PDB file of C-alpha atoms in Angstrom:
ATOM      1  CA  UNK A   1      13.468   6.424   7.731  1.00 76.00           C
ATOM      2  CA  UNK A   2      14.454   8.641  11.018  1.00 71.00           C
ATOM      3  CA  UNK A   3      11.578   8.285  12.726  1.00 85.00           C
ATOM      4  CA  UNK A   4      10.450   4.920  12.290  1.00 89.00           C
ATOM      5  CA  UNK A   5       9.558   2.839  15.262  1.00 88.00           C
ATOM      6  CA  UNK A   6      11.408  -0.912  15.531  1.00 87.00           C
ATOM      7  CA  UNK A   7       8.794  -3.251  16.603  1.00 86.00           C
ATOM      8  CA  UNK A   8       9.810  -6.985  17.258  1.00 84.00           C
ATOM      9  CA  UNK A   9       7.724 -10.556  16.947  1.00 81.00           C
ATOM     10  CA  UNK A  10       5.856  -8.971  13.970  1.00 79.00           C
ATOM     11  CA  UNK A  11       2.966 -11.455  12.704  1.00 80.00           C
ATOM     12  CA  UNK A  12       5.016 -14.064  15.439  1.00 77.00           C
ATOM     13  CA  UNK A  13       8.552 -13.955  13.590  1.00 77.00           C
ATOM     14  CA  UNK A  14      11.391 -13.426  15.361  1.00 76.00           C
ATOM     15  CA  UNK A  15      13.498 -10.299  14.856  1.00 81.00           C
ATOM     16  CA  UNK A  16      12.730  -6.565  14.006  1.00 86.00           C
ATOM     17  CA  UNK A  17      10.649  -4.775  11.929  1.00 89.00           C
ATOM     18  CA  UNK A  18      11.510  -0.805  11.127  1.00 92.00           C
ATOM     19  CA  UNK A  19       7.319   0.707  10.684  1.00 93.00           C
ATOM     20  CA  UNK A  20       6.044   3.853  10.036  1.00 94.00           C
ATOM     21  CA  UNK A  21       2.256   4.476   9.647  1.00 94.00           C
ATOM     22  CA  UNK A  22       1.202   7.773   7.380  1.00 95.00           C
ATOM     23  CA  UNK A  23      -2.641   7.509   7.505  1.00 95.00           C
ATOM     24  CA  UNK A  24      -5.164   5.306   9.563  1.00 92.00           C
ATOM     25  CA  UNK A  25      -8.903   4.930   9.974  1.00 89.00           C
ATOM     26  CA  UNK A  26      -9.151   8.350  11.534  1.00 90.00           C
ATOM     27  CA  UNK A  27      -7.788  10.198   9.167  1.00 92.00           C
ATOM     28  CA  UNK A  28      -8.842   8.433   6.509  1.00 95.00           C
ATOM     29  CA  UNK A  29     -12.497   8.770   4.542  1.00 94.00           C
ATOM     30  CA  UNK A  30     -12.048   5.563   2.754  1.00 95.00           C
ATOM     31  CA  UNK A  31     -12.530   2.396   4.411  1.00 94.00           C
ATOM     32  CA  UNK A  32      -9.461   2.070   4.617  1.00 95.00           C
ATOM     33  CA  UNK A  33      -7.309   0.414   7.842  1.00 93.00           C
ATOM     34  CA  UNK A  34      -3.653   2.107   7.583  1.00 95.00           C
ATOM     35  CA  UNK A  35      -1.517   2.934   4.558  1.00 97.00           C
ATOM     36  CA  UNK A  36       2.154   2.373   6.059  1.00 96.00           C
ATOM     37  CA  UNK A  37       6.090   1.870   5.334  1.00 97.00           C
ATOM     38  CA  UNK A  38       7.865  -1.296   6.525  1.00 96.00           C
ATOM     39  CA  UNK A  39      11.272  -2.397   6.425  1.00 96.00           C
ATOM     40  CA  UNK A  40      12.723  -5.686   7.510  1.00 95.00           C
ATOM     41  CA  UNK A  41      16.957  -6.623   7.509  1.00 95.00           C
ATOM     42  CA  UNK A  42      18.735  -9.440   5.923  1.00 95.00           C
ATOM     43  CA  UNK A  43      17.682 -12.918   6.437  1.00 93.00           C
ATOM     44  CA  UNK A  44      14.488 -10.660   8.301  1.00 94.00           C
ATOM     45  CA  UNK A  45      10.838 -11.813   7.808  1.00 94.00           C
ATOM     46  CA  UNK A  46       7.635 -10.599   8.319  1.00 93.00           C
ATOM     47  CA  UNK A  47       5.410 -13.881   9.576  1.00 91.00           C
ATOM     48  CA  UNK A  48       3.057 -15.470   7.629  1.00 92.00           C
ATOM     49  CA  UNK A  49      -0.835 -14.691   8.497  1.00 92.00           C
ATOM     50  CA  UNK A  50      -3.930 -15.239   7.041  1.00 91.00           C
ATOM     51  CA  UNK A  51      -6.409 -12.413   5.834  1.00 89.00           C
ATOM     52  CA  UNK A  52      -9.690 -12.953   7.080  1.00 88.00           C
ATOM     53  CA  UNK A  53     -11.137  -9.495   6.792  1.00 87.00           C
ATOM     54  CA  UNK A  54      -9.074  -7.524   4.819  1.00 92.00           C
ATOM     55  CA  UNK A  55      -7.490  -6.950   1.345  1.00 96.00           C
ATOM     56  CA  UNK A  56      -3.392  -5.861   1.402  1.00 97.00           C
ATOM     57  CA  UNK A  57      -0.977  -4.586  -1.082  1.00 98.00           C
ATOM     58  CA  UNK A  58       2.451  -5.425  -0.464  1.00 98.00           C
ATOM     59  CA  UNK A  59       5.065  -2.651  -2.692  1.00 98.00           C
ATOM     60  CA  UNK A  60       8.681  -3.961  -2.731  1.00 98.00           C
ATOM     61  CA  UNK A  61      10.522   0.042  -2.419  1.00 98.00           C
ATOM     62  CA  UNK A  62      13.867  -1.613  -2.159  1.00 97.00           C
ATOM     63  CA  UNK A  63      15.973  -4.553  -1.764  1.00 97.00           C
ATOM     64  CA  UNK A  64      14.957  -8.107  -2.550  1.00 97.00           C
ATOM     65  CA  UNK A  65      13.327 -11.074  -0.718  1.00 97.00           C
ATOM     66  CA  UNK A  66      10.544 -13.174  -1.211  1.00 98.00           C
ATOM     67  CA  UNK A  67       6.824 -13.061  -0.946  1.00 97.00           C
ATOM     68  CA  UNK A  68       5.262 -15.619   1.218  1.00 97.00           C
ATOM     69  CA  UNK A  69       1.808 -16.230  -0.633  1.00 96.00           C
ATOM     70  CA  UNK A  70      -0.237 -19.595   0.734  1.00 95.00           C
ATOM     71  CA  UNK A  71       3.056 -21.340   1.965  1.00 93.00           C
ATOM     72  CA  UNK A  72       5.257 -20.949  -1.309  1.00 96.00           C
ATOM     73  CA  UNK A  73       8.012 -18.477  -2.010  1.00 97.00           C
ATOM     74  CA  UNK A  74       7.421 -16.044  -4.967  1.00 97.00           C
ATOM     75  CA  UNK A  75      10.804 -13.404  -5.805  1.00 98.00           C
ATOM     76  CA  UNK A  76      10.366  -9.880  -5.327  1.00 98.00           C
ATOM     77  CA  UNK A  77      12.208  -6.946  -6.308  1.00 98.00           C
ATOM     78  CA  UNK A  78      11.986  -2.980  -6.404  1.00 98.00           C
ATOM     79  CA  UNK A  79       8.760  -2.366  -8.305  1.00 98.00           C
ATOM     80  CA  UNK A  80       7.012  -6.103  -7.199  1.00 98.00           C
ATOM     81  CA  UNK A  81       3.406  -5.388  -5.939  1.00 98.00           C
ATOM     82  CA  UNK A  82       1.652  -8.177  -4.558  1.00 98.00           C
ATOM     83  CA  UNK A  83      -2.253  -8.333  -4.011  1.00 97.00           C
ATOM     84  CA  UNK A  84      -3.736 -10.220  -1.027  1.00 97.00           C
ATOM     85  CA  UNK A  85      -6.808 -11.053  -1.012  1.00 95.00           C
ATOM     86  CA  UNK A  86      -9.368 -11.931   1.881  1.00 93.00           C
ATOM     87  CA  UNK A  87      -8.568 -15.900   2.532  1.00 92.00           C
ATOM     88  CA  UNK A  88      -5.533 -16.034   1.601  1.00 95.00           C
ATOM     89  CA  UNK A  89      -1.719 -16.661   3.403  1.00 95.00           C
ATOM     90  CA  UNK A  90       1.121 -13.964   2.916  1.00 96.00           C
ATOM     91  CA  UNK A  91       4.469 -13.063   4.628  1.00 95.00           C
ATOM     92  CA  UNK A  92       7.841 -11.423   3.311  1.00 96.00           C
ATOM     93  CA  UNK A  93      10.999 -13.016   3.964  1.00 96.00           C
ATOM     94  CA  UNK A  94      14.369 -10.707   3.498  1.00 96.00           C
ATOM     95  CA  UNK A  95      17.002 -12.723   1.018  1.00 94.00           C
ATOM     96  CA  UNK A  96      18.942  -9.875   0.534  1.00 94.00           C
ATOM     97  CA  UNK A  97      22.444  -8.050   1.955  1.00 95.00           C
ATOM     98  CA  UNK A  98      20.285  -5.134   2.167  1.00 96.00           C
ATOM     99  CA  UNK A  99      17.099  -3.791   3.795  1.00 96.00           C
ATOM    100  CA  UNK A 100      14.424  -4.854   1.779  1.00 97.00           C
ATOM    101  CA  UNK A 101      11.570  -1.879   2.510  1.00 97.00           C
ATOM    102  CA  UNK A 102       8.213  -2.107   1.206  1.00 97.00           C
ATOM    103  CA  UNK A 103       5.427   0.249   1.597  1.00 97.00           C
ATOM    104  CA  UNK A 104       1.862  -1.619   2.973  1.00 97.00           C
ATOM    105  CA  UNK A 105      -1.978  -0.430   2.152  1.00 97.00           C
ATOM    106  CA  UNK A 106      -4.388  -2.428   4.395  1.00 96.00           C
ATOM    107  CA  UNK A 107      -8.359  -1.936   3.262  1.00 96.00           C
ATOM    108  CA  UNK A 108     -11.778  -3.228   4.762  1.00 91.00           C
ATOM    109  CA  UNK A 109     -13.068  -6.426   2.400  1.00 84.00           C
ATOM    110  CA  UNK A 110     -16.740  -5.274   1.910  1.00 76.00           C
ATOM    111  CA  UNK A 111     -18.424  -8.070   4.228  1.00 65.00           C
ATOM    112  CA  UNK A 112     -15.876  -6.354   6.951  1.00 61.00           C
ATOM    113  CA  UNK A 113     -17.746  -2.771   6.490  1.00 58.00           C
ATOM    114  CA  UNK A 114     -21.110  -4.147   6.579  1.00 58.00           C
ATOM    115  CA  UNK A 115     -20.170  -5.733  10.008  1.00 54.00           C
ATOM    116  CA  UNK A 116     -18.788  -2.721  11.343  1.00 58.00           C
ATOM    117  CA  UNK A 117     -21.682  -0.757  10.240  1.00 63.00           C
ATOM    118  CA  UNK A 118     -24.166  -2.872  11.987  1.00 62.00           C
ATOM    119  CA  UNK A 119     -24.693  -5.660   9.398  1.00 62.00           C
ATOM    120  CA  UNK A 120     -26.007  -8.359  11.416  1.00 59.00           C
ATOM    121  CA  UNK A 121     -24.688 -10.857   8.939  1.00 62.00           C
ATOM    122  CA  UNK A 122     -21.213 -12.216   9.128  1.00 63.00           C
ATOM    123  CA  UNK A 123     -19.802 -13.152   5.599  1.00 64.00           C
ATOM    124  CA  UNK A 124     -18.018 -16.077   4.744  1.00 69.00           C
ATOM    125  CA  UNK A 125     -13.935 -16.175   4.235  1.00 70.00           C
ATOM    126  CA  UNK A 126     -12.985 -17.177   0.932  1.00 72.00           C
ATOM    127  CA  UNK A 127     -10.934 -20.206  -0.203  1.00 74.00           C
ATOM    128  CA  UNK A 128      -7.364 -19.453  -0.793  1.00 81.00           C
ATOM    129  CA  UNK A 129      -6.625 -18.054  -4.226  1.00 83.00           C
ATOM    130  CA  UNK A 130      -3.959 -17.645  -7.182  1.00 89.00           C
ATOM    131  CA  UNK A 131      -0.882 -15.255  -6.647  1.00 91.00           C
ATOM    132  CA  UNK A 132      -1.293 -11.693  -8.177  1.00 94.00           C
ATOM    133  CA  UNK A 133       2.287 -10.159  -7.990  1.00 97.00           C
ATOM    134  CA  UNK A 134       3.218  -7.484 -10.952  1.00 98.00           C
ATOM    135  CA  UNK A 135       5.717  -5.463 -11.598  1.00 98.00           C
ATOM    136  CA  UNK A 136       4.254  -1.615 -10.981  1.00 98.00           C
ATOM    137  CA  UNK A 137       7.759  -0.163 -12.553  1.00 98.00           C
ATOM    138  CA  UNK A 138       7.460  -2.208 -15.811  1.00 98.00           C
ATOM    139  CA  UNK A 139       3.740  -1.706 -16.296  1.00 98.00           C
ATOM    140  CA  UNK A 140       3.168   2.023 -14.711  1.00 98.00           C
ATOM    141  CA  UNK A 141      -0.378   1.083 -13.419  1.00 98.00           C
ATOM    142  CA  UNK A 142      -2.165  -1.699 -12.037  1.00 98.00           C
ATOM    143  CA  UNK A 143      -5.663  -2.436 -11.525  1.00 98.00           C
ATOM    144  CA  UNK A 144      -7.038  -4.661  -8.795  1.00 97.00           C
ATOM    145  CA  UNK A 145     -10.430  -5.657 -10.319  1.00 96.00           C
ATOM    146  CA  UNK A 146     -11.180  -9.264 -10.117  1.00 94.00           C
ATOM    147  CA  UNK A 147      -8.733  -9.911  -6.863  1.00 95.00           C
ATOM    148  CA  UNK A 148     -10.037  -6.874  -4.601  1.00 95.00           C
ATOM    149  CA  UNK A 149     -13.509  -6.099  -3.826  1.00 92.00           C
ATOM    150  CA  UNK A 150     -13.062  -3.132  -1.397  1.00 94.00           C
ATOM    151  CA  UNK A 151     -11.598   0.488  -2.045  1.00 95.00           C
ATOM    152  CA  UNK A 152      -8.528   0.010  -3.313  1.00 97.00           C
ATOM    153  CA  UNK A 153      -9.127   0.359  -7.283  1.00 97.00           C
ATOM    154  CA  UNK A 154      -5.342   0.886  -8.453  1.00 98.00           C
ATOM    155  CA  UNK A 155      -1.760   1.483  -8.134  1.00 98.00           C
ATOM    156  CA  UNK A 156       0.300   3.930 -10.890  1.00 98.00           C
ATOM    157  CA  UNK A 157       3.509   5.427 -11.616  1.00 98.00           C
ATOM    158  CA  UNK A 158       4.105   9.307 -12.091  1.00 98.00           C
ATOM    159  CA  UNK A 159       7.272  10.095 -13.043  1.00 98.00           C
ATOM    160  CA  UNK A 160       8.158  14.038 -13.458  1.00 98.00           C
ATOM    161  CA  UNK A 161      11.477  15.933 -14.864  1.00 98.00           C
ATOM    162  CA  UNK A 162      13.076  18.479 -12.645  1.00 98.00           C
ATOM    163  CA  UNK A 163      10.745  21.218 -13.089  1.00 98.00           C
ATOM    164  CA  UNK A 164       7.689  19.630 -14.190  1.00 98.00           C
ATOM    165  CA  UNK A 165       4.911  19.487 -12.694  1.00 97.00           C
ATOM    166  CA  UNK A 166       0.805  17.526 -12.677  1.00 98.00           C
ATOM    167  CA  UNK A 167      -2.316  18.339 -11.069  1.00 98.00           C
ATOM    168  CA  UNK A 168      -3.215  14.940  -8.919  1.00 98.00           C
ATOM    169  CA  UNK A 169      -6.847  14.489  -7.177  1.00 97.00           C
ATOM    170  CA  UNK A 170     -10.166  12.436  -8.026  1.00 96.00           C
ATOM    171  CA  UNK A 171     -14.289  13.252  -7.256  1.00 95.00           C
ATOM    172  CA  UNK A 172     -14.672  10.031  -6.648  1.00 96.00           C
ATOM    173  CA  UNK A 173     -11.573   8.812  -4.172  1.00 97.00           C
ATOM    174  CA  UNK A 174      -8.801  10.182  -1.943  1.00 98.00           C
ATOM    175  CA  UNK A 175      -5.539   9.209  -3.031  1.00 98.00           C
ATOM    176  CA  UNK A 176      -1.964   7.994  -1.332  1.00 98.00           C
ATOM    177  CA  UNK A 177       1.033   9.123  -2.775  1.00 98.00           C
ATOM    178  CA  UNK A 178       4.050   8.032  -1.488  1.00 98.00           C
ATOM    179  CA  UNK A 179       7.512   9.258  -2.631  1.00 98.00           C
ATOM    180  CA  UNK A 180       9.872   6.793  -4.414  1.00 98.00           C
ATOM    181  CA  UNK A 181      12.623   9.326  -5.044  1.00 97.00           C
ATOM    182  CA  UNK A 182      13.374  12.571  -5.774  1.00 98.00           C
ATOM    183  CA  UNK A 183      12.300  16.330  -4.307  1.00 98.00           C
ATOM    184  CA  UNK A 184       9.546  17.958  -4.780  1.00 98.00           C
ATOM    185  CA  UNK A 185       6.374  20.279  -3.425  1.00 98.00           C
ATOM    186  CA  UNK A 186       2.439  19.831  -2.852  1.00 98.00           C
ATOM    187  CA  UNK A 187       0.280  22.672  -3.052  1.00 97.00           C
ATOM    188  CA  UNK A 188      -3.207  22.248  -2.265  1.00 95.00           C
ATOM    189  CA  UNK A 189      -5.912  24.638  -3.746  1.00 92.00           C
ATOM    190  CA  UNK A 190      -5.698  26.353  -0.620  1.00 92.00           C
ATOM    191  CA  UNK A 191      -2.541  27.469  -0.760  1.00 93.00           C
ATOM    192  CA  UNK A 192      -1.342  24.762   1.643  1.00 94.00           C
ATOM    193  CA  UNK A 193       2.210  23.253   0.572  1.00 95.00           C
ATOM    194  CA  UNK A 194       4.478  20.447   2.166  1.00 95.00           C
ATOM    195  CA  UNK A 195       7.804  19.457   0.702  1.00 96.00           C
ATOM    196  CA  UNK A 196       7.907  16.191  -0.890  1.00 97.00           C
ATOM    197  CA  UNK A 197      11.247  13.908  -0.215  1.00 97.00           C
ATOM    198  CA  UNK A 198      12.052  10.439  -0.692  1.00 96.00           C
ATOM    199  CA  UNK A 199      10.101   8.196   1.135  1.00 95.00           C
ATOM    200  CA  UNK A 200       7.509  10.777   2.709  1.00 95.00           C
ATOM    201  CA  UNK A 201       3.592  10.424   1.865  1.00 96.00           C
ATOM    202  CA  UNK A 202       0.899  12.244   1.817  1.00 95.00           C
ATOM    203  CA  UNK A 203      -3.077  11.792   1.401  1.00 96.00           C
ATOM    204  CA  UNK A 204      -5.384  13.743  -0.788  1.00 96.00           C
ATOM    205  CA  UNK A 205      -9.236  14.153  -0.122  1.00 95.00           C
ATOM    206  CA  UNK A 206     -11.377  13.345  -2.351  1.00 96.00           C
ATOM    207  CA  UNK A 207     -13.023  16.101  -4.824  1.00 96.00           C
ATOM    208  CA  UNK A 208      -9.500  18.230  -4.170  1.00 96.00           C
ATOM    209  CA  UNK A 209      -6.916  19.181  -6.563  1.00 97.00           C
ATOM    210  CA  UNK A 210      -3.026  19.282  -5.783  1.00 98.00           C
ATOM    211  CA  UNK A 211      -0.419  20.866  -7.298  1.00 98.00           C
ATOM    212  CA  UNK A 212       2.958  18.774  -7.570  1.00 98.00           C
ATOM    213  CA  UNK A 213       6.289  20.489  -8.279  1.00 98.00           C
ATOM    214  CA  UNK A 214       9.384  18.698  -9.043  1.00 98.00           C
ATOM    215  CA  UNK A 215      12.387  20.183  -7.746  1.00 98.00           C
ATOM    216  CA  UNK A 216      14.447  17.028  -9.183  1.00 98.00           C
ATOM    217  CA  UNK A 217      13.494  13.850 -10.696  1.00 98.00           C
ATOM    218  CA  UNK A 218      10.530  12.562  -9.072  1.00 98.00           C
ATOM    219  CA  UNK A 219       8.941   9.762  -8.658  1.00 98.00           C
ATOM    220  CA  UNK A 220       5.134   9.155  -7.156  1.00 98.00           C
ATOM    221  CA  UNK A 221       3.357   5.868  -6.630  1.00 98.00           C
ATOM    222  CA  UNK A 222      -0.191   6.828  -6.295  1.00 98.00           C
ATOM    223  CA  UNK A 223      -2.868   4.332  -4.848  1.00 98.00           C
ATOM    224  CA  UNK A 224      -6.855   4.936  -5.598  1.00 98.00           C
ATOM    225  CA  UNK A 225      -8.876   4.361  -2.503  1.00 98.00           C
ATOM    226  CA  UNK A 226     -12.964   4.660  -3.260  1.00 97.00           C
ATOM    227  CA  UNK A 227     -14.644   6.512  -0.775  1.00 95.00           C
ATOM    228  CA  UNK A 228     -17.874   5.319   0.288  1.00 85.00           C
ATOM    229  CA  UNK A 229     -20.665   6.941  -1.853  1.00 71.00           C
ATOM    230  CA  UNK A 230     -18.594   5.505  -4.988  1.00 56.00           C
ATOM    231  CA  UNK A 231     -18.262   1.977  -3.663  1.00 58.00           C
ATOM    232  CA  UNK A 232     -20.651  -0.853  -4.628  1.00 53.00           C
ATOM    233  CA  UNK A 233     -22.783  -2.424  -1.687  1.00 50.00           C
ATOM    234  CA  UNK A 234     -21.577  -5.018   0.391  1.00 43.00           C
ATOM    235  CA  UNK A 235     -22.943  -8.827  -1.189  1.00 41.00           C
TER     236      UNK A 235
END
């Protein structure tokens, strides 16, 4: 990625990290704290750290390595998405000849919004749990009830043909799509249009409608993010 930034010391490991964030808080109507690309080199690693108030995904784009999940190593590969949940350990370590890139969602845990909203009460952090890592390629769409409580509801696979095209947008949640590979173009009801390339995302508000055109194969991996109104109340 061109215009990635090379930060060093990420999470206290030594070395360099390639990052690129897409979306923050700002821009952003889901409580949601960045949705960003990552990319570490051989023998790389992105430290270990413990998530105290908020829930990660972790989506292997390419290369392999392995996931760091409450101090034991788990293999990854293209298509491994790992769930972290508030209380519990992760890192990525590089084992590969080859970059291994992953793209990163970071969401507010409920008890985080409340705080931030003026809850006066601060919630507990969880024990450590079990490891949730799936493979998004093999099963096309992944649901993160029972290990996340915030916004993020779900990770899926569209593929399209060159030439075919879907209609992608939800009442109830804005959407990240990020490209895996292949061309394409977005058209928003508007009229509005960006190209679509390998790894380029883009955000769509939710209770709009976009138009996706594949100029070659393409492949989308699409995460749900709730937006406020449609999320349950903090416990």
């Amino acid at each position: 990625m061109a215009d990635a930034a090379t930060v060093y010391g990420v999470h206290g490991a030594a070395g360099r990290t390639r990052w690129k964030c897409f979306a923050g808080r700002r821009q952003l109507a889901s409580p949601t704290e960045a949705v960003e690309w990552a990319s570490i080199p051989p023998g790389g690693l992105s430290g270990e750290h413990r998530h105290t108030r908020t829930e990660e995904i972790y989506l292997v784009l390419r290369g392999h390595g392995e996931f760091l999940f409450n101090g034991r190593p788990h293999p990854v590969a293209p298509g491994s998405l790992a769930l972290t949940a508030v209380g519990n350990v992760h890192g990525l370590r590089n084992s590969s000849d080859t970059d291994l890139d992953w793209w990163v969602i970071e969401t507010l845990a409920p008890g985080t919004g409340a705080v931030l909203s003026g809850d006066q009460h601060t919630p507990e952090v969880p024990a450590m749990g079990e490891i949730a890592i799936h493979d998004l390629f093999e099963e096309r769409t992944v649901s993160t009830a029972g290990v996340f409580d915030g916004p993020l509801r779900s990770v899926d696979v569209t593929d399209l043909d060159a030439g075919g095209q879907c209609v992608l947008g939800r009442q109830d949640a804005e959407l990240a799509v990020f490209v895996h590979s292949g061309q394409g173009r977005a058209t928003a009801a508007d009229g509005t249009s960006a190209e679509l390339a390998a790894d380029t995302c883009v955000t769509l508000g939710a209770g709009t409608a976009t138009t996706i055109e594949a100029h070659s194969a393409l492949r989308l991996l699409i995460v749900t993010l709730a937006v406020p109104q449609h999320m349950p109340e903090a416990q």
